[in-house]
Coordinates of C-alpha atoms (C1' of nucleotides) in Angstrom, one line a residue:
Chain A
X10 CA 15.7 -15.5 -3.0
X11 CA 14.8 -12.7 -1.2
X12 CA 17.7 -9.6 -0.8
X13 CA 18.4 -9.3 2.7
X14 CA 18.3 -5.4 1.5
X15 CA 14.9 -6.4 0.2
X16 CA 13.1 -7.6 3.3
X17 CA 13.7 -4.6 4.5
X18 CA 12.1 -2.8 1.4
X19 CA 9.3 -4.3 1.6
X20 CA 9.3 -3.4 5.5
X21 CA 9.6 0.3 5.1
X22 CA 7.1 -0.2 2.4
X23 CA 4.3 -1.6 4.9
X24 CA 5.4 0.4 7.4
X25 CA 4.8 3.2 5.3
X26 CA 1.2 1.8 4.3
X27 CA 0.7 1.6 7.7
X28 CA 1.1 4.9 9.2
X29 CA -0.6 6.0 6.1
X30 CA -3.8 4.0 6.9
X31 CA -3.6 5.0 10.7
X32 CA -3.3 8.8 9.7
X33 CA -6.2 8.7 7.5
X34 CA -8.5 6.7 9.8
X35 CA -7.6 9.9 12.2
X36 CA -9.1 12.1 9.8
X37 CA -12.2 9.8 8.8
X38 CA -10.8 9.3 5.0
X39 CA -9.9 6.7 3.0
X40 CA -6.1 5.1 2.3
X41 CA -6.4 6.2 -1.5
X42 CA -7.7 10.2 -0.5
X43 CA -4.6 10.3 1.9
X44 CA -2.5 9.0 -1.3
X45 CA -4.7 11.5 -3.9
X46 CA -3.8 14.6 -1.7
X47 CA -0.5 13.4 -1.4
X48 CA 0.2 13.1 -5.1
X49 CA -1.5 16.8 -5.9
X50 CA 1.1 18.4 -2.8
X51 CA 4.0 17.4 -4.7
X52 CA 3.0 17.1 -8.9
X53 CA 3.9 19.8 -10.9
X54 CA 1.8 21.6 -13.3
X55 CA 1.5 18.8 -16.5
X56 CA 0.6 16.6 -13.8
X57 CA -2.8 17.3 -12.1
X58 CA -4.2 15.8 -13.9
X59 CA -6.7 12.1 -13.4
X60 CA -4.7 10.5 -16.0
X61 CA -0.5 11.2 -14.1
X62 CA -2.5 9.9 -11.2
X63 CA -3.9 6.3 -12.4
X64 CA -0.4 5.8 -13.8
X65 CA 1.3 7.0 -10.9
X66 CA -1.0 5.1 -7.9
X67 CA -1.7 1.9 -10.5
X68 CA -4.7 1.9 -10.5
X69 CA -7.6 2.2 -12.8
X70 CA -8.8 5.2 -14.9
X71 CA -12.3 4.1 -12.8
X72 CA -11.2 4.4 -9.8
X73 CA -9.2 7.0 -9.8
X74 CA -12.0 9.1 -11.0
X75 CA -14.5 7.9 -8.8
X76 CA -12.2 9.0 -6.0
X77 CA -12.1 12.3 -7.3
X78 CA -16.1 12.2 -7.1
X79 CA -16.2 12.3 -3.7
X80 CA -13.8 13.9 -2.7
X81 CA -14.9 17.0 -5.4
X82 CA -18.0 17.1 -3.7
X83 CA -16.6 17.0 -0.8
X84 CA -14.7 20.2 -1.1
X85 CA -11.1 18.3 -0.9
X86 CA -10.7 19.2 -4.5
X87 CA -11.8 21.2 -7.8
X88 CA -11.2 20.1 -11.1
X89 CA -11.1 22.5 -13.8
X90 CA -11.5 21.8 -17.4
X91 CA -8.3 22.4 -19.1
X92 CA -8.6 25.7 -21.7
X93 CA -5.5 24.6 -23.8
X94 CA -6.7 20.9 -24.3
X95 CA -10.5 20.4 -23.8
X96 CA -9.8 17.5 -22.8
X97 CA -7.6 17.2 -19.7
X98 CA -9.1 18.4 -16.8
X99 CA -6.9 19.6 -14.2
X100 CA -7.0 18.6 -10.6
X101 CA -7.2 21.5 -7.4
X102 CA -6.0 20.9 -3.9
X103 CA -8.2 23.0 -2.2
X104 CA -7.8 25.0 0.9
X105 CA -9.8 22.5 2.8
X106 CA -8.0 20.1 1.1
X107 CA -4.6 21.8 1.9
X108 CA -5.2 21.9 5.1
X109 CA -6.8 17.6 5.8
X110 CA -3.8 17.0 3.9
X111 CA -1.9 18.7 6.7
X112 CA -3.6 17.0 9.7
X113 CA -3.0 13.7 8.2
X114 CA 0.4 14.8 7.5
X115 CA 1.2 15.3 12.0
X116 CA 0.4 11.2 11.5
X117 CA 3.5 10.1 9.2
X118 CA 7.5 10.3 10.9
X119 CA 9.4 11.6 8.2
X120 CA 12.8 10.4 7.8
X121 CA 15.2 11.5 10.2
X122 CA 18.0 12.7 9.1
X123 CA 18.4 13.7 4.6
X124 CA 21.5 11.7 4.2
X125 CA 22.4 12.5 0.6
X126 CA 23.8 8.4 0.2
X127 CA 20.4 7.3 1.1
X128 CA 18.8 9.4 -1.2
X129 CA 21.1 8.5 -4.6
X130 CA 20.0 4.9 -2.7
X131 CA 16.8 5.2 -3.3
X132 CA 17.2 7.7 -6.5
X133 CA 19.7 4.2 -7.8
X134 CA 16.9 2.3 -7.3
X135 CA 13.8 4.0 -8.8
X136 CA 15.7 4.4 -12.3
X137 CA 16.3 0.3 -11.9
X138 CA 12.5 0.6 -11.4
X139 CA 11.4 3.3 -13.6
X140 CA 13.7 1.6 -16.9
X141 CA 12.2 -2.0 -16.4
X142 CA 9.0 -0.1 -16.8
X143 CA 9.5 1.1 -19.7
X144 CA 10.6 4.5 -19.0
X145 CA 7.5 5.5 -17.0
X146 CA 8.5 8.9 -15.6
X147 CA 7.3 11.4 -12.5
X148 CA 10.4 12.5 -10.9
X149 CA 11.0 15.9 -9.5
X150 CA 12.1 18.4 -12.7
X151 CA 16.0 18.9 -11.6
X152 CA 17.2 15.7 -12.0
X153 CA 14.8 14.9 -15.0
X154 CA 17.2 14.9 -18.5
X155 CA 14.5 17.6 -20.2
X156 CA 15.5 20.0 -17.5
X157 CA 17.7 23.4 -18.2
X158 CA 19.3 25.7 -16.1
X159 CA 17.8 29.1 -16.9
X160 CA 18.5 31.9 -13.9
X161 CA 17.8 31.6 -9.9
X162 CA 14.6 33.0 -10.9
X163 CA 14.0 30.0 -13.6
X164 CA 14.3 27.4 -15.3
X165 CA 13.4 26.0 -18.5
X166 CA 12.0 22.6 -19.6
X167 CA 13.2 21.3 -23.0
X168 CA 10.1 19.4 -23.3
X169 CA 7.5 21.4 -23.5
X170 CA 9.7 24.5 -24.0
X171 CA 9.1 26.5 -20.6
X172 CA 10.0 28.3 -18.5
X173 CA 8.7 27.5 -15.5
X174 CA 9.3 29.1 -11.7
X175 CA 12.5 28.0 -10.0
X176 CA 10.3 26.3 -6.6
X177 CA 8.3 23.9 -9.5
X178 CA 11.6 22.0 -10.5
X179 CA 11.4 20.4 -6.7
X180 CA 7.9 18.9 -7.8
X181 CA 7.5 16.0 -9.8
X182 CA 6.6 15.6 -12.8
X183 CA 5.0 12.6 -15.0
X184 CA 7.2 13.5 -17.9
X185 CA 10.0 12.7 -15.7
X186 CA 13.3 10.7 -17.3
X187 CA 16.5 10.3 -16.0
X188 CA 17.7 9.0 -18.7
X189 CA 17.8 9.4 -22.6
X190 CA 15.8 7.2 -24.7
X191 CA 18.0 4.2 -27.3
Chain B
X17 CA 6.1 20.6 4.7
X18 CA 7.0 17.4 3.0
X19 CA 11.5 17.2 2.2
X20 CA 13.1 16.2 -0.5
X21 CA 13.8 12.9 0.2
X22 CA 9.5 12.4 1.7
X23 CA 9.0 12.9 -1.3
X24 CA 11.0 10.0 -3.1
X25 CA 9.8 7.8 -0.1
X26 CA 6.9 8.1 -1.4
X27 CA 7.5 8.2 -4.6
X28 CA 9.5 4.7 -3.4
X29 CA 6.1 2.8 -1.9
X30 CA 4.1 4.3 -4.9
X31 CA 6.3 2.5 -7.7
X32 CA 6.9 -0.2 -4.6
X33 CA 2.6 -0.5 -4.3
X34 CA 2.3 0.3 -8.6
X35 CA 5.0 -3.1 -9.1
X36 CA 3.0 -5.0 -7.1
X37 CA 0.0 -4.6 -8.7
X38 CA 1.7 -5.6 -11.5
X39 CA 2.9 -8.7 -10.4
X40 CA -0.5 -9.6 -9.2
X41 CA -2.5 -8.7 -11.4
X42 CA 0.1 -10.8 -13.9
X43 CA -0.8 -14.3 -11.7
X44 CA -4.9 -12.9 -12.0
X45 CA -4.1 -12.4 -7.6
X46 CA -5.3 -9.3 -5.8
X47 CA -3.0 -7.4 -4.2
X48 CA -3.6 -8.7 -0.2
X49 CA -2.5 -12.0 -1.4
X50 CA 1.0 -10.8 -2.6
X51 CA 1.4 -9.6 0.8
X52 CA 0.6 -12.2 2.9
X53 CA 2.1 -15.3 1.2
X54 CA 5.8 -12.4 0.9
X55 CA 5.5 -11.7 4.4
X56 CA 4.7 -16.1 5.5
X57 CA 8.0 -15.7 3.1
X58 CA 10.1 -13.6 5.5
X59 CA 8.7 -14.7 9.1
X60 CA 10.5 -16.3 11.6
X61 CA 8.2 -19.2 13.6
X62 CA 6.6 -16.9 16.2
X63 CA 5.8 -14.4 13.7
X64 CA 3.4 -17.4 11.3
X65 CA -0.3 -16.3 12.9
X66 CA -3.2 -14.1 11.3
X67 CA -2.6 -11.7 14.0
X68 CA 1.1 -10.8 13.7
X69 CA 0.3 -10.2 9.9
X70 CA -3.0 -8.1 10.6
X71 CA -0.1 -5.7 13.0
X72 CA 2.6 -6.1 10.0
X73 CA -0.3 -5.0 7.3
X74 CA -2.5 -2.6 9.1
X75 CA -5.4 -4.8 8.9
X76 CA -8.0 -5.1 11.0
X77 CA -8.3 -9.5 11.7
X78 CA -11.8 -10.0 10.6
X79 CA -10.1 -8.9 6.6
X80 CA -7.2 -11.3 7.1
X81 CA -9.3 -13.4 8.5
X82 CA -11.0 -13.6 5.3
X83 CA -8.1 -13.8 2.6
X84 CA -6.6 -17.1 4.9
X85 CA -10.0 -18.9 3.9
X86 CA -9.5 -18.1 0.8
X87 CA -5.9 -18.7 -0.2
X88 CA -6.5 -21.5 2.3
X89 CA -9.6 -23.2 0.0
X90 CA -6.7 -22.4 -3.3
X91 CA -3.6 -24.3 -1.8
X92 CA -1.0 -21.9 -1.2
X93 CA -1.4 -22.2 2.2
X94 CA -2.2 -24.5 5.0
X95 CA -3.3 -23.6 8.7
X96 CA -2.8 -26.0 11.6
X97 CA -3.7 -25.2 15.0
X98 CA -0.8 -24.5 17.5
X99 CA -0.1 -27.3 20.2
X100 CA 1.0 -25.4 22.8
X101 CA -1.1 -22.2 22.6
X102 CA -4.9 -23.6 21.4
X103 CA -6.1 -20.2 20.9
X104 CA -3.0 -19.5 17.6
X105 CA -3.9 -20.4 14.4
X106 CA 0.1 -21.4 12.8
X107 CA -0.4 -20.3 8.8
X108 CA 2.5 -22.3 6.1
X109 CA 3.4 -21.7 2.4
X110 CA 2.5 -24.4 0.6
X111 CA 4.7 -25.0 -1.8
X112 CA 2.5 -23.6 -4.4
X113 CA 2.1 -21.0 -2.2
X114 CA 5.5 -20.6 -3.1
X115 CA 5.6 -21.3 -6.7
X116 CA 3.1 -18.4 -6.4
X117 CA 5.6 -16.1 -4.9
X118 CA 7.8 -17.6 -7.3
X119 CA 6.3 -16.3 -10.1
X120 CA 5.0 -13.2 -9.2
X121 CA 8.6 -12.3 -7.7
X122 CA 9.8 -12.3 -10.7
X123 CA 8.0 -9.2 -12.3
X124 CA 9.8 -7.4 -9.6
X125 CA 12.6 -5.4 -9.3
X126 CA 15.2 -5.7 -6.4
X127 CA 17.2 -3.2 -5.2
X128 CA 20.3 -3.4 -8.0
X129 CA 23.4 -2.3 -5.3
X130 CA 23.0 -4.1 -1.6
X131 CA 25.2 -1.0 -0.6
X132 CA 26.0 -0.3 3.6
X133 CA 25.1 3.1 3.8
X134 CA 21.0 2.1 2.2
X135 CA 20.4 -0.3 4.5
X136 CA 21.7 1.9 7.0
X137 CA 19.5 5.2 6.2
X138 CA 16.4 2.7 6.2
X139 CA 17.4 1.3 8.8
X140 CA 17.1 4.4 11.4
X141 CA 13.9 5.5 9.1
X142 CA 12.3 2.3 10.6
X143 CA 14.1 2.6 14.4
X144 CA 12.4 6.4 14.5
X145 CA 9.3 5.5 13.1
X146 CA 9.2 2.0 15.5
X147 CA 10.1 4.5 18.8
X148 CA 6.6 7.0 17.0
X149 CA 5.0 3.2 17.3
X150 CA 5.0 2.1 20.9
X151 CA 7.4 -0.7 19.7
X152 CA 5.5 -1.4 17.3
X153 CA 8.4 -4.5 15.9
X154 CA 8.6 -6.6 13.1
X155 CA 12.7 -6.7 12.0
X156 CA 15.2 -9.6 11.3
X157 CA 16.3 -10.8 15.1
X158 CA 19.6 -10.2 14.2
X159 CA 19.2 -6.6 14.6
X160 CA 17.5 -7.6 17.8
X161 CA 17.9 -6.3 21.5
X162 CA 16.8 -9.6 22.2
X163 CA 19.3 -11.6 20.4
X164 CA 22.3 -13.0 20.9
X165 CA 25.2 -15.3 19.9
X166 CA 26.0 -18.9 20.7
X167 CA 28.0 -20.5 18.2
X168 CA 28.1 -21.2 14.5
X169 CA 24.8 -23.2 14.0
X170 CA 22.4 -21.3 17.2
X171 CA 21.7 -18.0 18.2
X172 CA 19.5 -17.3 21.8
X173 CA 16.3 -15.4 22.0
X174 CA 16.4 -13.7 25.2
X175 CA 12.7 -13.0 25.6
X176 CA 11.8 -16.6 24.9
X177 CA 14.7 -17.7 25.8
X178 CA 14.5 -20.9 23.3
X179 CA 17.5 -21.0 20.9
X180 CA 17.2 -21.2 16.8
X181 CA 19.0 -22.7 13.9
X182 CA 21.0 -19.8 12.6
X183 CA 19.5 -19.3 9.3
X184 CA 16.3 -17.9 11.3
X185 CA 18.5 -14.5 12.2
X186 CA 17.6 -14.0 9.6
X187 CA 14.0 -13.1 9.6
X188 CA 11.3 -11.2 10.7
X189 CA 10.3 -11.1 14.2
X190 CA 6.8 -9.6 15.1
X191 CA 8.8 -8.9 19.0
X192 CA 11.6 -7.0 17.5
X193 CA 12.3 -3.9 19.3
X194 CA 15.5 -2.2 18.3
X195 CA 16.1 -0.1 22.2
X196 CA 15.5 -1.3 25.1
X197 CA 12.2 0.3 26.6
X198 CA 12.0 3.6 29.0
Chain C
dA7 C1' -12.7 14.0 -44.2
dA8 C1' -11.6 9.9 -42.0
dA9 C1' -10.0 6.7 -38.8
dT10 C1' -7.1 6.4 -34.6
dA11 C1' -5.8 8.2 -30.1
dA12 C1' -6.4 10.2 -25.7
dA13 C1' -8.4 11.7 -21.4
dG14 C1' -12.3 10.8 -18.6
dT15 C1' -17.0 9.6 -17.1
dT16 C1' -20.0 5.5 -16.1
dT17 C1' -22.0 1.0 -14.9
dA18 C1' -21.9 -3.7 -13.5
dG19 C1' -19.8 -6.7 -10.8
dA20 C1' -16.7 -8.5 -7.7
dT21 C1' -13.0 -7.5 -4.2
dA22 C1' -11.8 -5.4 0.6
dC23 C1' -12.4 -3.7 4.7
dT24 C1' -14.2 -2.2 9.0
dA25 C1' -16.7 -2.2 12.9
dA26 C1' -19.1 -5.3 15.5
dA27 C1' -20.4 -9.4 17.6
dC28 C1' -18.9 -14.4 18.9
dT29 C1' -16.1 -18.6 20.6
dA30 C1' -12.7 -20.6 22.4
dT31 C1' -8.6 -20.6 25.1
dA32 C1' -5.5 -19.1 28.3
dA33 C1' -4.0 -15.5 31.9
dT34 C1' -4.1 -12.8 36.0
dT35 C1' -6.6 -11.5 40.5
dT36 C1' -9.4 -11.9 44.1
Chain D
dA22 C1' -10.1 -22.3 42.8
dA23 C1' -13.3 -19.2 40.6
dA24 C1' -14.4 -14.8 38.5
dT25 C1' -12.0 -12.3 36.0
dT26 C1' -10.3 -10.4 31.7
dA27 C1' -7.0 -10.2 28.0
dT28 C1' -5.7 -13.0 23.9
dA29 C1' -6.5 -15.1 19.1
dG30 C1' -9.3 -16.1 15.5
dT31 C1' -13.4 -16.2 13.0
dT32 C1' -18.3 -14.6 10.7
dT33 C1' -21.5 -11.3 9.7
dA34 C1' -23.1 -6.8 8.0
dG35 C1' -23.0 -2.9 5.9
dT36 C1' -19.6 -0.1 2.5
dA37 C1' -16.6 1.0 -0.2
dT38 C1' -12.9 0.3 -3.8
dC39 C1' -11.2 -1.6 -7.3
dT40 C1' -10.8 -3.4 -12.9
dA41 C1' -12.9 -4.2 -17.1
dA42 C1' -15.8 -1.7 -20.8
dA43 C1' -18.6 0.2 -22.8
dC44 C1' -19.8 5.5 -24.2
dT45 C1' -19.0 11.0 -24.8
dT46 C1' -15.8 14.1 -26.4
dT47 C1' -11.5 16.6 -28.0
dA48 C1' -7.2 15.6 -30.2
dT49 C1' -3.5 14.1 -33.2
dT50 C1' -3.0 11.3 -37.3
dT51 C1' -3.6 9.6 -41.9

DNA sequence: AAATAAAGTTTAGATACTAAACTATAATTT
DNA sequence: AAATTATAGTTTAGTATCTAAACTTTATTT
């Protein structure tokens, strides 16, 4: 049935969630609000939309839309219509949102060591999952098949053709894909 | 702010949850029901209670109690009063519960490899978390400070003094602790 | 130009969650 | 031994969340 490592992964996931629950209740938030703030702090400029959040968190668009409305009213996020595509509404963290997130992050323990092999293991798991789930994306630009190094200040995204500043390469992208499609 | 590995952990956790959501909706369940069935399938004989579930999942007793009531009515679990301590109600998976769990497990991808170093990494993270959270327990008997090898068929739990069959040593215990208390 | 697709919002109904009050039993204290 | 405190669980009431489906607007495809 469940393998040894699956049991630990299960526990890891439960404990992570439990930790988040503690963090939010200390700040009078709901779980989903922290998830949204956290996502917005690590996603790239292509991925700050309700649709992306819906895919990332695995919840319906309607539910996300409602949560965003509340967080907009409370001043934790800002929504701006995208000029290029007027169907799209881009979401941004406000200073208030960032500050709330920082407070909640204090309640969370981070990974004690940055062992490359652990990172590699986690990535191999994600890779397997994504392959099963029709390449549903979300990963750092630097590990993406579209990532093209350019110079020290920027890299090129092979999908959009745009040049992005180097700091963006560690952010999550909804278009991320490890492997070329079959 | 967030370290590289934290971002991947975040994604791991979100994807895990998202996967679970897909699995439950395919069976017409709710997320929490799968979490409960899963826990019951991996916890040991000391840990199959509402209180333990509440601690494990980080939710209130009331919420857990309500979910258990529903799952009892639907025949997925059974509740039996504990003879030793009449305050306690022990929870058991029924064949129907096991079968539902098995069906949902088919929708979940498991860890591709059982790399010991990845397992070690996950455990070191859990250890750090537990230490911050007042040793709040939950781990396999085999990694617990109370675990005392006996013979090939059984081991002794140093906390309760009982001898437990070997197969139990891979199950989760709510009393689990990595390190001796300070 | 028409049809289809995609992003987002709104609504209604179902479900889940928490906090607090409550019952029952066990463990501690006096 | 009696009283107090702690623990396990349930119930209730109110709030928040979630989904599905209908709908609007804008983009893309036919």
